[in-house]
Amino acid sequence: MLGVTILGNNSAIPAYGRHPTAQVLITNTESFLIDCGEGTQMQMALYKIKKSKINCVFISHLHGDHYFGLIGFLTSQSLSGRKDELTIFGPPALQQIIQLQLNVADTILSYPLHFVPLTTETEIYKTTKISVHCFKVEHRIDCWGFFFKEIKNPRKIDAARCKSFEVPQAYFTKLQMGQDYVTQKGTIIKNKELTIAATPPKSYAYCADTIFLPSIATKIMGATLLYHEATYLTGLEELAAQRYHSTTTQAAQIALQAKAHKLLIGHFSSKYPSLTEFAIEAKTVFNNTELAVEGVTFII
Ligand SMILES: [Zn+2]
Ligand SMILES: [Zn+2]
């Protein structure tokens, strides 16, 4: 299972009941916090996010609407007696910011906190279930996107079929890797006859604050779900470019070029009381678009 819960979908200033950016990506085994704007903890409480299950935090950039809630989250975890380690991936300066905040308060965390500075586009995290790559987007300051990809599962053994062909158990690993089975008499039994395809791996691409940058599409090709910022409505391309942000139709074009299955748009400008037009506009370019509505979990 891979799902993302939206905790904050607004840009810059909290407005019209919308909060600054934060999301939680939930897998079967772990949870990732992606950006952590002001108010994230309150949103976590409201939407019943299990904070202790979060083992990694990914911060895209150091504009306040993406990390001003982080020190609160870190220290609350300590006050709750957390013991499990937590790893933060973010721009290098974030480490000093956190350390200063902890030092001046004479705070010693109850759990090990690791920091991984983002300096180059590479794989930054990997387990047997999931991998995470970071990639550069283009914003007024250094800003990173993240591509979360499930690891391809091996094929499943069809026990009944294997029994009927008398395949020895010692051969099962090879079958899972896709090999055919050759009987003692030399007959080839096709792998498809003996195994069942595993569910295709899913992926989630997170593109935080960025100017419209078509080259992003190549870095997140085939994403099952793409989150892309859409700060402004169409018609404000000039303003969007000046501020290193994107519009609805620009976000939709990235989804189209990346051959994404579905698009989520968010990071809405505080100037808009209603979001209705955002969805309408994006759908004109990429029909399978949804608004990143706070409190909604999108199953990927
Ligand atoms: Zn922002
Ligand atoms: Zn920003």
PDB file of C-alpha atoms and ligand atoms in Angstrom:
ATOM      1  CA  MET A   1       0.000   0.000   0.000  1.00  0.00           C
ATOM      2  CA  LEU A   2       1.143   3.480  -0.831  1.00  0.00           C
ATOM      3  CA  GLY A   3      -0.968   6.492   0.073  1.00  0.00           C
ATOM      4  CA  VAL A   4      -0.438  10.180   0.656  1.00  0.00           C
ATOM      5  CA  THR A   5      -2.365  12.280   3.172  1.00  0.00           C
ATOM      6  CA  ILE A   6      -2.432  16.009   2.558  1.00  0.00           C
ATOM      7  CA  LEU A   7      -1.942  18.097   5.704  1.00  0.00           C
ATOM      8  CA  GLY A   8      -1.307  21.477   4.109  1.00  0.00           C
ATOM      9  CA  ASN A   9      -1.951  22.710   0.578  1.00  0.00           C
ATOM     10  CA  ASN A  10      -1.383  26.452   0.700  1.00  0.00           C
ATOM     11  CA  SER A  11       1.563  28.647  -0.222  1.00  0.00           C
ATOM     12  CA  ALA A  12       3.236  31.323   1.874  1.00  0.00           C
ATOM     13  CA  ILE A  13       0.536  32.512   4.300  1.00  0.00           C
ATOM     14  CA  PRO A  14      -2.152  30.292   5.861  1.00  0.00           C
ATOM     15  CA  ALA A  15      -5.450  31.455   4.342  1.00  0.00           C
ATOM     16  CA  TYR A  16      -9.108  30.478   3.949  1.00  0.00           C
ATOM     17  CA  GLY A  17      -8.661  27.524   6.303  1.00  0.00           C
ATOM     18  CA  ARG A  18      -5.735  26.223   4.249  1.00  0.00           C
ATOM     19  CA  HIS A  19      -2.366  25.442   5.834  1.00  0.00           C
ATOM     20  CA  PRO A  20       1.226  25.652   4.547  1.00  0.00           C
ATOM     21  CA  THR A  21       2.663  22.605   2.792  1.00  0.00           C
ATOM     22  CA  ALA A  22       2.933  19.235   4.521  1.00  0.00           C
ATOM     23  CA  GLN A  23       2.102  15.694   3.441  1.00  0.00           C
ATOM     24  CA  VAL A  24       2.552  12.209   4.869  1.00  0.00           C
ATOM     25  CA  LEU A  25       3.386   9.315   2.567  1.00  0.00           C
ATOM     26  CA  ILE A  26       2.295   6.036   4.127  1.00  0.00           C
ATOM     27  CA  THR A  27       3.679   2.634   3.108  1.00  0.00           C
ATOM     28  CA  ASN A  28       3.004  -0.778   4.648  1.00  0.00           C
ATOM     29  CA  THR A  29       6.072  -0.522   6.825  1.00  0.00           C
ATOM     30  CA  GLU A  30       6.928   3.136   7.351  1.00  0.00           C
ATOM     31  CA  SER A  31       5.705   6.721   7.054  1.00  0.00           C
ATOM     32  CA  PHE A  32       7.462   9.711   5.514  1.00  0.00           C
ATOM     33  CA  LEU A  33       6.756  13.343   6.301  1.00  0.00           C
ATOM     34  CA  ILE A  34       7.214  15.523   3.220  1.00  0.00           C
ATOM     35  CA  ASP A  35       7.688  19.188   4.085  1.00  0.00           C
ATOM     36  CA  CYS A  36       6.484  20.472   7.418  1.00  0.00           C
ATOM     37  CA  GLY A  37       4.921  23.920   7.301  1.00  0.00           C
ATOM     38  CA  GLU A  38       3.611  25.748  10.354  1.00  0.00           C
ATOM     39  CA  GLY A  39       0.659  23.961  11.953  1.00  0.00           C
ATOM     40  CA  THR A  40       1.635  20.491  10.739  1.00  0.00           C
ATOM     41  CA  GLN A  41       1.338  18.975  14.214  1.00  0.00           C
ATOM     42  CA  MET A  42      -2.190  20.290  14.633  1.00  0.00           C
ATOM     43  CA  GLN A  43      -3.117  18.866  11.239  1.00  0.00           C
ATOM     44  CA  MET A  44      -1.565  15.536  12.225  1.00  0.00           C
ATOM     45  CA  ALA A  45      -3.742  15.448  15.330  1.00  0.00           C
ATOM     46  CA  LEU A  46      -6.841  16.404  13.342  1.00  0.00           C
ATOM     47  CA  TYR A  47      -6.292  13.734  10.702  1.00  0.00           C
ATOM     48  CA  LYS A  48      -5.024  11.078  13.131  1.00  0.00           C
ATOM     49  CA  ILE A  49      -1.538  10.659  11.701  1.00  0.00           C
ATOM     50  CA  LYS A  50       0.602   8.290  13.772  1.00  0.00           C
ATOM     51  CA  LYS A  51       3.581  10.557  14.403  1.00  0.00           C
ATOM     52  CA  SER A  52       5.712   7.858  15.998  1.00  0.00           C
ATOM     53  CA  LYS A  53       5.569   5.846  12.755  1.00  0.00           C
ATOM     54  CA  ILE A  54       7.299   8.611  10.819  1.00  0.00           C
ATOM     55  CA  ASN A  55      10.929   7.572  10.397  1.00  0.00           C
ATOM     56  CA  CYS A  56      12.027   9.969   7.639  1.00  0.00           C
ATOM     57  CA  VAL A  57      11.364  13.633   6.968  1.00  0.00           C
ATOM     58  CA  PHE A  58      12.008  15.141   3.540  1.00  0.00           C
ATOM     59  CA  ILE A  59      12.290  18.944   3.360  1.00  0.00           C
ATOM     60  CA  SER A  60      12.248  20.414  -0.152  1.00  0.00           C
ATOM     61  CA  HIS A  61      13.653  23.880   0.580  1.00  0.00           C
ATOM     62  CA  LEU A  62      14.075  26.506   3.238  1.00  0.00           C
ATOM     63  CA  HIS A  63      11.164  28.824   2.574  1.00  0.00           C
ATOM     64  CA  GLY A  64       9.249  28.965   5.831  1.00  0.00           C
ATOM     65  CA  ASP A  65       6.002  27.588   4.439  1.00  0.00           C
ATOM     66  CA  HIS A  66       7.818  24.250   4.002  1.00  0.00           C
ATOM     67  CA  TYR A  67       9.636  23.824   7.332  1.00  0.00           C
ATOM     68  CA  PHE A  68       8.489  26.243  10.047  1.00  0.00           C
ATOM     69  CA  GLY A  69       6.645  23.369  11.731  1.00  0.00           C
ATOM     70  CA  LEU A  70       9.668  21.102  11.866  1.00  0.00           C
ATOM     71  CA  ILE A  71      11.289  22.072  15.186  1.00  0.00           C
ATOM     72  CA  GLY A  72       7.893  21.707  16.899  1.00  0.00           C
ATOM     73  CA  PHE A  73       7.458  18.227  15.471  1.00  0.00           C
ATOM     74  CA  LEU A  74      10.994  17.185  16.474  1.00  0.00           C
ATOM     75  CA  THR A  75      10.746  18.433  20.049  1.00  0.00           C
ATOM     76  CA  SER A  76       7.212  17.088  20.570  1.00  0.00           C
ATOM     77  CA  GLN A  77       8.453  13.669  19.576  1.00  0.00           C
ATOM     78  CA  SER A  78      11.109  13.991  22.261  1.00  0.00           C
ATOM     79  CA  LEU A  79       8.572  15.130  24.872  1.00  0.00           C
ATOM     80  CA  SER A  80       6.512  12.058  23.954  1.00  0.00           C
ATOM     81  CA  GLY A  81       9.525   9.889  24.773  1.00  0.00           C
ATOM     82  CA  ARG A  82      10.296   8.720  21.265  1.00  0.00           C
ATOM     83  CA  LYS A  83      13.194   6.235  21.135  1.00  0.00           C
ATOM     84  CA  ASP A  84      13.238   5.307  17.438  1.00  0.00           C
ATOM     85  CA  GLU A  85      15.684   7.143  15.242  1.00  0.00           C
ATOM     86  CA  LEU A  86      14.523   9.774  12.808  1.00  0.00           C
ATOM     87  CA  THR A  87      16.294  10.868   9.631  1.00  0.00           C
ATOM     88  CA  ILE A  88      15.876  14.267   8.004  1.00  0.00           C
ATOM     89  CA  PHE A  89      16.772  14.828   4.356  1.00  0.00           C
ATOM     90  CA  GLY A  90      17.043  18.502   3.451  1.00  0.00           C
ATOM     91  CA  PRO A  91      19.171  21.427   2.295  1.00  0.00           C
ATOM     92  CA  PRO A  92      22.505  21.527   4.213  1.00  0.00           C
ATOM     93  CA  ALA A  93      21.726  24.737   6.146  1.00  0.00           C
ATOM     94  CA  LEU A  94      18.738  23.050   7.785  1.00  0.00           C
ATOM     95  CA  GLN A  95      21.076  21.046   9.998  1.00  0.00           C
ATOM     96  CA  GLN A  96      22.530  24.251  11.510  1.00  0.00           C
ATOM     97  CA  ILE A  97      19.075  25.760  11.945  1.00  0.00           C
ATOM     98  CA  ILE A  98      17.828  22.722  13.871  1.00  0.00           C
ATOM     99  CA  GLN A  99      20.998  22.476  15.935  1.00  0.00           C
ATOM    100  CA  LEU A 100      20.815  26.148  16.913  1.00  0.00           C
ATOM    101  CA  GLN A 101      17.179  25.816  17.931  1.00  0.00           C
ATOM    102  CA  LEU A 102      18.006  22.782  20.074  1.00  0.00           C
ATOM    103  CA  ASN A 103      21.136  24.365  21.572  1.00  0.00           C
ATOM    104  CA  VAL A 104      19.560  27.647  22.682  1.00  0.00           C
ATOM    105  CA  ALA A 105      16.757  25.740  24.382  1.00  0.00           C
ATOM    106  CA  ASP A 106      19.231  23.322  25.976  1.00  0.00           C
ATOM    107  CA  THR A 107      17.203  20.496  24.458  1.00  0.00           C
ATOM    108  CA  ILE A 108      18.567  16.996  24.209  1.00  0.00           C
ATOM    109  CA  LEU A 109      16.312  14.815  22.111  1.00  0.00           C
ATOM    110  CA  SER A 110      15.185  11.470  23.489  1.00  0.00           C
ATOM    111  CA  TYR A 111      15.948   9.741  20.183  1.00  0.00           C
ATOM    112  CA  PRO A 112      18.785   9.659  17.625  1.00  0.00           C
ATOM    113  CA  LEU A 113      18.322  12.314  14.949  1.00  0.00           C
ATOM    114  CA  HIS A 114      20.243  11.892  11.685  1.00  0.00           C
ATOM    115  CA  PHE A 115      20.631  14.498   9.018  1.00  0.00           C
ATOM    116  CA  VAL A 116      21.331  13.828   5.344  1.00  0.00           C
ATOM    117  CA  PRO A 117      22.234  17.003   3.410  1.00  0.00           C
ATOM    118  CA  LEU A 118      20.924  17.144  -0.159  1.00  0.00           C
ATOM    119  CA  THR A 119      23.709  18.210  -2.486  1.00  0.00           C
ATOM    120  CA  THR A 120      23.347  16.177  -5.658  1.00  0.00           C
ATOM    121  CA  GLU A 121      20.660  14.330  -7.599  1.00  0.00           C
ATOM    122  CA  THR A 122      20.903  10.756  -6.400  1.00  0.00           C
ATOM    123  CA  GLU A 123      19.226   7.908  -4.567  1.00  0.00           C
ATOM    124  CA  ILE A 124      19.032   9.020  -0.936  1.00  0.00           C
ATOM    125  CA  TYR A 125      17.108   6.181   0.702  1.00  0.00           C
ATOM    126  CA  LYS A 126      16.501   2.530  -0.029  1.00  0.00           C
ATOM    127  CA  THR A 127      14.933  -0.450   1.700  1.00  0.00           C
ATOM    128  CA  THR A 128      13.786  -3.772   0.265  1.00  0.00           C
ATOM    129  CA  LYS A 129      10.367  -2.121  -0.314  1.00  0.00           C
ATOM    130  CA  ILE A 130      11.017   1.431  -1.472  1.00  0.00           C
ATOM    131  CA  SER A 131      13.632   3.761  -2.930  1.00  0.00           C
ATOM    132  CA  VAL A 132      13.769   7.548  -2.830  1.00  0.00           C
ATOM    133  CA  HIS A 133      15.611   9.779  -5.278  1.00  0.00           C
ATOM    134  CA  CYS A 134      16.022  13.518  -4.942  1.00  0.00           C
ATOM    135  CA  PHE A 135      16.129  15.786  -7.964  1.00  0.00           C
ATOM    136  CA  LYS A 136      16.526  19.510  -8.487  1.00  0.00           C
ATOM    137  CA  VAL A 137      13.645  21.745  -9.392  1.00  0.00           C
ATOM    138  CA  GLU A 138      14.091  25.466 -10.122  1.00  0.00           C
ATOM    139  CA  HIS A 139      13.036  27.940  -7.482  1.00  0.00           C
ATOM    140  CA  ARG A 140      14.274  31.257  -6.070  1.00  0.00           C
ATOM    141  CA  ILE A 141      16.479  29.267  -3.690  1.00  0.00           C
ATOM    142  CA  ASP A 142      17.762  25.671  -3.926  1.00  0.00           C
ATOM    143  CA  CYS A 143      14.769  23.364  -3.993  1.00  0.00           C
ATOM    144  CA  TRP A 144      14.458  19.587  -4.261  1.00  0.00           C
ATOM    145  CA  GLY A 145      11.832  17.220  -5.529  1.00  0.00           C
ATOM    146  CA  PHE A 146      11.530  13.619  -4.331  1.00  0.00           C
ATOM    147  CA  PHE A 147      10.643  10.495  -6.279  1.00  0.00           C
ATOM    148  CA  PHE A 148       9.417   7.601  -4.125  1.00  0.00           C
ATOM    149  CA  LYS A 149       9.338   4.265  -5.936  1.00  0.00           C
ATOM    150  CA  GLU A 150       8.244   0.880  -4.704  1.00  0.00           C
ATOM    151  CA  ILE A 151      10.767  -1.861  -5.444  1.00  0.00           C
ATOM    152  CA  LYS A 152       9.496  -4.326  -8.027  1.00  0.00           C
ATOM    153  CA  ASN A 153       8.193  -7.415  -6.274  1.00  0.00           C
ATOM    154  CA  PRO A 154       9.332 -10.875  -7.481  1.00  0.00           C
ATOM    155  CA  ARG A 155       6.745 -13.068  -9.230  1.00  0.00           C
ATOM    156  CA  LYS A 156       4.642 -15.234  -6.914  1.00  0.00           C
ATOM    157  CA  ILE A 157       4.925 -19.034  -7.008  1.00  0.00           C
ATOM    158  CA  ASP A 158       1.763 -20.791  -8.166  1.00  0.00           C
ATOM    159  CA  ALA A 159       2.021 -23.699  -5.740  1.00  0.00           C
ATOM    160  CA  ALA A 160      -0.652 -25.835  -7.381  1.00  0.00           C
ATOM    161  CA  ARG A 161       0.869 -25.490 -10.854  1.00  0.00           C
ATOM    162  CA  CYS A 162       4.375 -26.177  -9.549  1.00  0.00           C
ATOM    163  CA  LYS A 163       3.114 -29.313  -7.824  1.00  0.00           C
ATOM    164  CA  SER A 164       1.438 -30.576 -10.981  1.00  0.00           C
ATOM    165  CA  PHE A 165       4.679 -30.127 -12.944  1.00  0.00           C
ATOM    166  CA  GLU A 166       6.694 -31.575 -10.033  1.00  0.00           C
ATOM    167  CA  VAL A 167       8.971 -28.546  -9.787  1.00  0.00           C
ATOM    168  CA  PRO A 168      11.411 -29.001  -6.881  1.00  0.00           C
ATOM    169  CA  GLN A 169      11.248 -26.303  -4.193  1.00  0.00           C
ATOM    170  CA  ALA A 170      14.932 -25.543  -4.714  1.00  0.00           C
ATOM    171  CA  TYR A 171      13.918 -24.054  -8.064  1.00  0.00           C
ATOM    172  CA  PHE A 172      11.396 -21.580  -6.659  1.00  0.00           C
ATOM    173  CA  THR A 173      13.821 -18.661  -6.279  1.00  0.00           C
ATOM    174  CA  LYS A 174      14.819 -18.964  -9.947  1.00  0.00           C
ATOM    175  CA  LEU A 175      11.146 -19.025 -10.927  1.00  0.00           C
ATOM    176  CA  GLN A 176      10.540 -15.859  -8.933  1.00  0.00           C
ATOM    177  CA  MET A 177      13.351 -14.198 -10.876  1.00  0.00           C
ATOM    178  CA  GLY A 178      11.534 -15.062 -14.111  1.00  0.00           C
ATOM    179  CA  GLN A 179      13.403 -18.173 -15.285  1.00  0.00           C
ATOM    180  CA  ASP A 180      11.641 -21.019 -17.112  1.00  0.00           C
ATOM    181  CA  TYR A 181      11.729 -24.537 -15.645  1.00  0.00           C
ATOM    182  CA  VAL A 182      13.440 -27.331 -17.547  1.00  0.00           C
ATOM    183  CA  THR A 183      12.269 -30.854 -16.602  1.00  0.00           C
ATOM    184  CA  GLN A 184      14.651 -33.798 -16.341  1.00  0.00           C
ATOM    185  CA  LYS A 185      13.460 -34.876 -19.797  1.00  0.00           C
ATOM    186  CA  GLY A 186      14.401 -31.467 -21.173  1.00  0.00           C
ATOM    187  CA  THR A 187      10.895 -30.073 -21.592  1.00  0.00           C
ATOM    188  CA  ILE A 188      10.703 -26.325 -21.024  1.00  0.00           C
ATOM    189  CA  ILE A 189       7.820 -25.140 -18.843  1.00  0.00           C
ATOM    190  CA  LYS A 190       7.341 -21.420 -19.341  1.00  0.00           C
ATOM    191  CA  ASN A 191       7.686 -19.232 -16.274  1.00  0.00           C
ATOM    192  CA  LYS A 192       4.205 -17.804 -16.857  1.00  0.00           C
ATOM    193  CA  GLU A 193       2.786 -21.340 -16.393  1.00  0.00           C
ATOM    194  CA  LEU A 194       4.257 -21.597 -12.907  1.00  0.00           C
ATOM    195  CA  THR A 195       4.122 -18.112 -11.415  1.00  0.00           C
ATOM    196  CA  ILE A 196       1.723 -15.229 -10.935  1.00  0.00           C
ATOM    197  CA  ALA A 197       2.741 -11.654 -11.705  1.00  0.00           C
ATOM    198  CA  ALA A 198       3.149  -9.464  -8.632  1.00  0.00           C
ATOM    199  CA  THR A 199       1.296  -6.151  -8.453  1.00  0.00           C
ATOM    200  CA  PRO A 200       3.205  -3.550 -10.475  1.00  0.00           C
ATOM    201  CA  PRO A 201       5.268  -1.179  -8.306  1.00  0.00           C
ATOM    202  CA  LYS A 202       3.712   2.223  -7.634  1.00  0.00           C
ATOM    203  CA  SER A 203       5.480   5.549  -7.418  1.00  0.00           C
ATOM    204  CA  TYR A 204       4.940   9.041  -6.060  1.00  0.00           C
ATOM    205  CA  ALA A 205       6.713  12.109  -7.395  1.00  0.00           C
ATOM    206  CA  TYR A 206       6.728  15.244  -5.278  1.00  0.00           C
ATOM    207  CA  CYS A 207       7.566  18.483  -7.068  1.00  0.00           C
ATOM    208  CA  ALA A 208       7.647  21.316  -4.592  1.00  0.00           C
ATOM    209  CA  ASP A 209       7.967  24.991  -5.446  1.00  0.00           C
ATOM    210  CA  THR A 210       9.228  25.379  -8.984  1.00  0.00           C
ATOM    211  CA  ILE A 211       9.061  27.499 -12.056  1.00  0.00           C
ATOM    212  CA  PHE A 212       7.598  25.683 -15.078  1.00  0.00           C
ATOM    213  CA  LEU A 213      10.506  23.408 -16.010  1.00  0.00           C
ATOM    214  CA  PRO A 214       9.723  20.816 -18.709  1.00  0.00           C
ATOM    215  CA  SER A 215      12.977  18.912 -18.012  1.00  0.00           C
ATOM    216  CA  ILE A 216      11.469  17.806 -14.676  1.00  0.00           C
ATOM    217  CA  ALA A 217       9.268  15.401 -16.637  1.00  0.00           C
ATOM    218  CA  THR A 218      12.228  13.225 -17.617  1.00  0.00           C
ATOM    219  CA  LYS A 219      13.200  12.810 -13.971  1.00  0.00           C
ATOM    220  CA  ILE A 220       9.814  11.514 -12.854  1.00  0.00           C
ATOM    221  CA  MET A 221       8.796   9.605 -15.968  1.00  0.00           C
ATOM    222  CA  GLY A 222       5.841   7.264 -15.492  1.00  0.00           C
ATOM    223  CA  ALA A 223       5.002   8.348 -11.932  1.00  0.00           C
ATOM    224  CA  THR A 224       1.800   6.704 -10.732  1.00  0.00           C
ATOM    225  CA  LEU A 225       0.906   9.865  -8.842  1.00  0.00           C
ATOM    226  CA  LEU A 226       2.552  13.219  -9.428  1.00  0.00           C
ATOM    227  CA  TYR A 227       2.191  16.095  -7.008  1.00  0.00           C
ATOM    228  CA  HIS A 228       3.108  19.368  -8.681  1.00  0.00           C
ATOM    229  CA  GLU A 229       2.692  22.851  -7.307  1.00  0.00           C
ATOM    230  CA  ALA A 230       0.147  25.091  -9.020  1.00  0.00           C
ATOM    231  CA  THR A 231       0.370  28.364  -7.141  1.00  0.00           C
ATOM    232  CA  TYR A 232      -1.527  30.420  -9.703  1.00  0.00           C
ATOM    233  CA  LEU A 233      -4.355  30.135 -12.187  1.00  0.00           C
ATOM    234  CA  THR A 234      -3.660  30.307 -15.908  1.00  0.00           C
ATOM    235  CA  GLY A 235      -3.069  33.833 -17.177  1.00  0.00           C
ATOM    236  CA  LEU A 236      -0.582  34.660 -14.432  1.00  0.00           C
ATOM    237  CA  GLU A 237       2.377  32.927 -16.131  1.00  0.00           C
ATOM    238  CA  GLU A 238       4.475  36.076 -15.958  1.00  0.00           C
ATOM    239  CA  LEU A 239       3.935  36.527 -12.233  1.00  0.00           C
ATOM    240  CA  ALA A 240       4.489  32.805 -11.707  1.00  0.00           C
ATOM    241  CA  ALA A 241       7.820  32.951 -13.562  1.00  0.00           C
ATOM    242  CA  GLN A 242       8.935  36.061 -11.630  1.00  0.00           C
ATOM    243  CA  ARG A 243       8.282  34.236  -8.357  1.00  0.00           C
ATOM    244  CA  TYR A 244       9.583  30.872  -9.565  1.00  0.00           C
ATOM    245  CA  HIS A 245       6.186  29.200  -9.346  1.00  0.00           C
ATOM    246  CA  SER A 246       3.856  27.425 -11.784  1.00  0.00           C
ATOM    247  CA  THR A 247       0.268  27.732 -12.950  1.00  0.00           C
ATOM    248  CA  THR A 248      -2.408  25.041 -13.175  1.00  0.00           C
ATOM    249  CA  THR A 249      -1.960  24.333 -16.872  1.00  0.00           C
ATOM    250  CA  GLN A 250       1.825  24.316 -16.528  1.00  0.00           C
ATOM    251  CA  ALA A 251       1.577  21.665 -13.788  1.00  0.00           C
ATOM    252  CA  ALA A 252      -0.765  19.684 -16.025  1.00  0.00           C
ATOM    253  CA  GLN A 253       1.718  19.884 -18.911  1.00  0.00           C
ATOM    254  CA  ILE A 254       4.414  18.354 -16.714  1.00  0.00           C
ATOM    255  CA  ALA A 255       2.026  15.495 -15.833  1.00  0.00           C
ATOM    256  CA  LEU A 256       1.299  14.980 -19.520  1.00  0.00           C
ATOM    257  CA  GLN A 257       4.964  14.986 -20.529  1.00  0.00           C
ATOM    258  CA  ALA A 258       5.938  12.706 -17.652  1.00  0.00           C
ATOM    259  CA  LYS A 259       3.187  10.258 -18.660  1.00  0.00           C
ATOM    260  CA  ALA A 260       1.981  10.320 -15.061  1.00  0.00           C
ATOM    261  CA  HIS A 261      -1.101   8.301 -14.269  1.00  0.00           C
ATOM    262  CA  LYS A 262      -2.626  10.956 -12.032  1.00  0.00           C
ATOM    263  CA  LEU A 263      -1.867  14.551 -11.037  1.00  0.00           C
ATOM    264  CA  LEU A 264      -2.364  16.242  -7.692  1.00  0.00           C
ATOM    265  CA  ILE A 265      -2.018  20.016  -7.575  1.00  0.00           C
ATOM    266  CA  GLY A 266      -1.439  22.160  -4.512  1.00  0.00           C
ATOM    267  CA  HIS A 267       0.525  25.078  -2.994  1.00  0.00           C
ATOM    268  CA  PHE A 268      -2.321  27.422  -3.862  1.00  0.00           C
ATOM    269  CA  SER A 269      -1.722  31.138  -3.576  1.00  0.00           C
ATOM    270  CA  SER A 270      -3.263  32.809  -0.537  1.00  0.00           C
ATOM    271  CA  LYS A 271      -5.034  35.261  -2.876  1.00  0.00           C
ATOM    272  CA  TYR A 272      -7.638  32.691  -3.946  1.00  0.00           C
ATOM    273  CA  PRO A 273     -10.646  32.085  -1.651  1.00  0.00           C
ATOM    274  CA  SER A 274     -11.947  29.271  -3.879  1.00  0.00           C
ATOM    275  CA  LEU A 275     -10.052  26.426  -5.563  1.00  0.00           C
ATOM    276  CA  THR A 276     -12.735  25.386  -8.052  1.00  0.00           C
ATOM    277  CA  GLU A 277     -11.026  26.989 -11.053  1.00  0.00           C
ATOM    278  CA  PHE A 278      -7.745  25.212 -10.303  1.00  0.00           C
ATOM    279  CA  ALA A 279      -9.241  21.799 -10.986  1.00  0.00           C
ATOM    280  CA  ILE A 280     -11.214  22.958 -14.034  1.00  0.00           C
ATOM    281  CA  GLU A 281      -8.163  24.537 -15.668  1.00  0.00           C
ATOM    282  CA  ALA A 282      -5.762  21.662 -15.015  1.00  0.00           C
ATOM    283  CA  LYS A 283      -8.256  19.121 -16.361  1.00  0.00           C
ATOM    284  CA  THR A 284      -8.329  20.903 -19.718  1.00  0.00           C
ATOM    285  CA  VAL A 285      -4.735  19.727 -20.211  1.00  0.00           C
ATOM    286  CA  PHE A 286      -4.569  16.601 -18.007  1.00  0.00           C
ATOM    287  CA  ASN A 287      -7.950  15.126 -17.208  1.00  0.00           C
ATOM    288  CA  ASN A 288      -6.930  12.868 -14.320  1.00  0.00           C
ATOM    289  CA  THR A 289      -6.194  15.770 -11.972  1.00  0.00           C
ATOM    290  CA  GLU A 290      -7.308  16.274  -8.388  1.00  0.00           C
ATOM    291  CA  LEU A 291      -6.835  19.068  -5.916  1.00  0.00           C
ATOM    292  CA  ALA A 292      -4.586  18.236  -2.975  1.00  0.00           C
ATOM    293  CA  VAL A 293      -7.382  18.738  -0.459  1.00  0.00           C
ATOM    294  CA  GLU A 294      -6.333  18.785   3.191  1.00  0.00           C
ATOM    295  CA  GLY A 295      -7.345  15.713   5.162  1.00  0.00           C
ATOM    296  CA  VAL A 296      -7.762  13.542   2.077  1.00  0.00           C
ATOM    297  CA  THR A 297      -5.638  10.404   1.669  1.00  0.00           C
ATOM    298  CA  PHE A 298      -4.941   9.569  -1.957  1.00  0.00           C
ATOM    299  CA  ILE A 299      -4.289   5.870  -2.424  1.00  0.00           C
ATOM    300  CA  ILE A 300      -1.624   5.484  -5.070  1.00  0.00           C
TER     301      ILE A 300
HETATM  302 ZN    ZN B   1       6.197  27.438  -0.809  1.00  0.00          ZN
HETATM  303 ZN    ZN B   2       9.318  28.375  -1.925  1.00  0.00          ZN
END
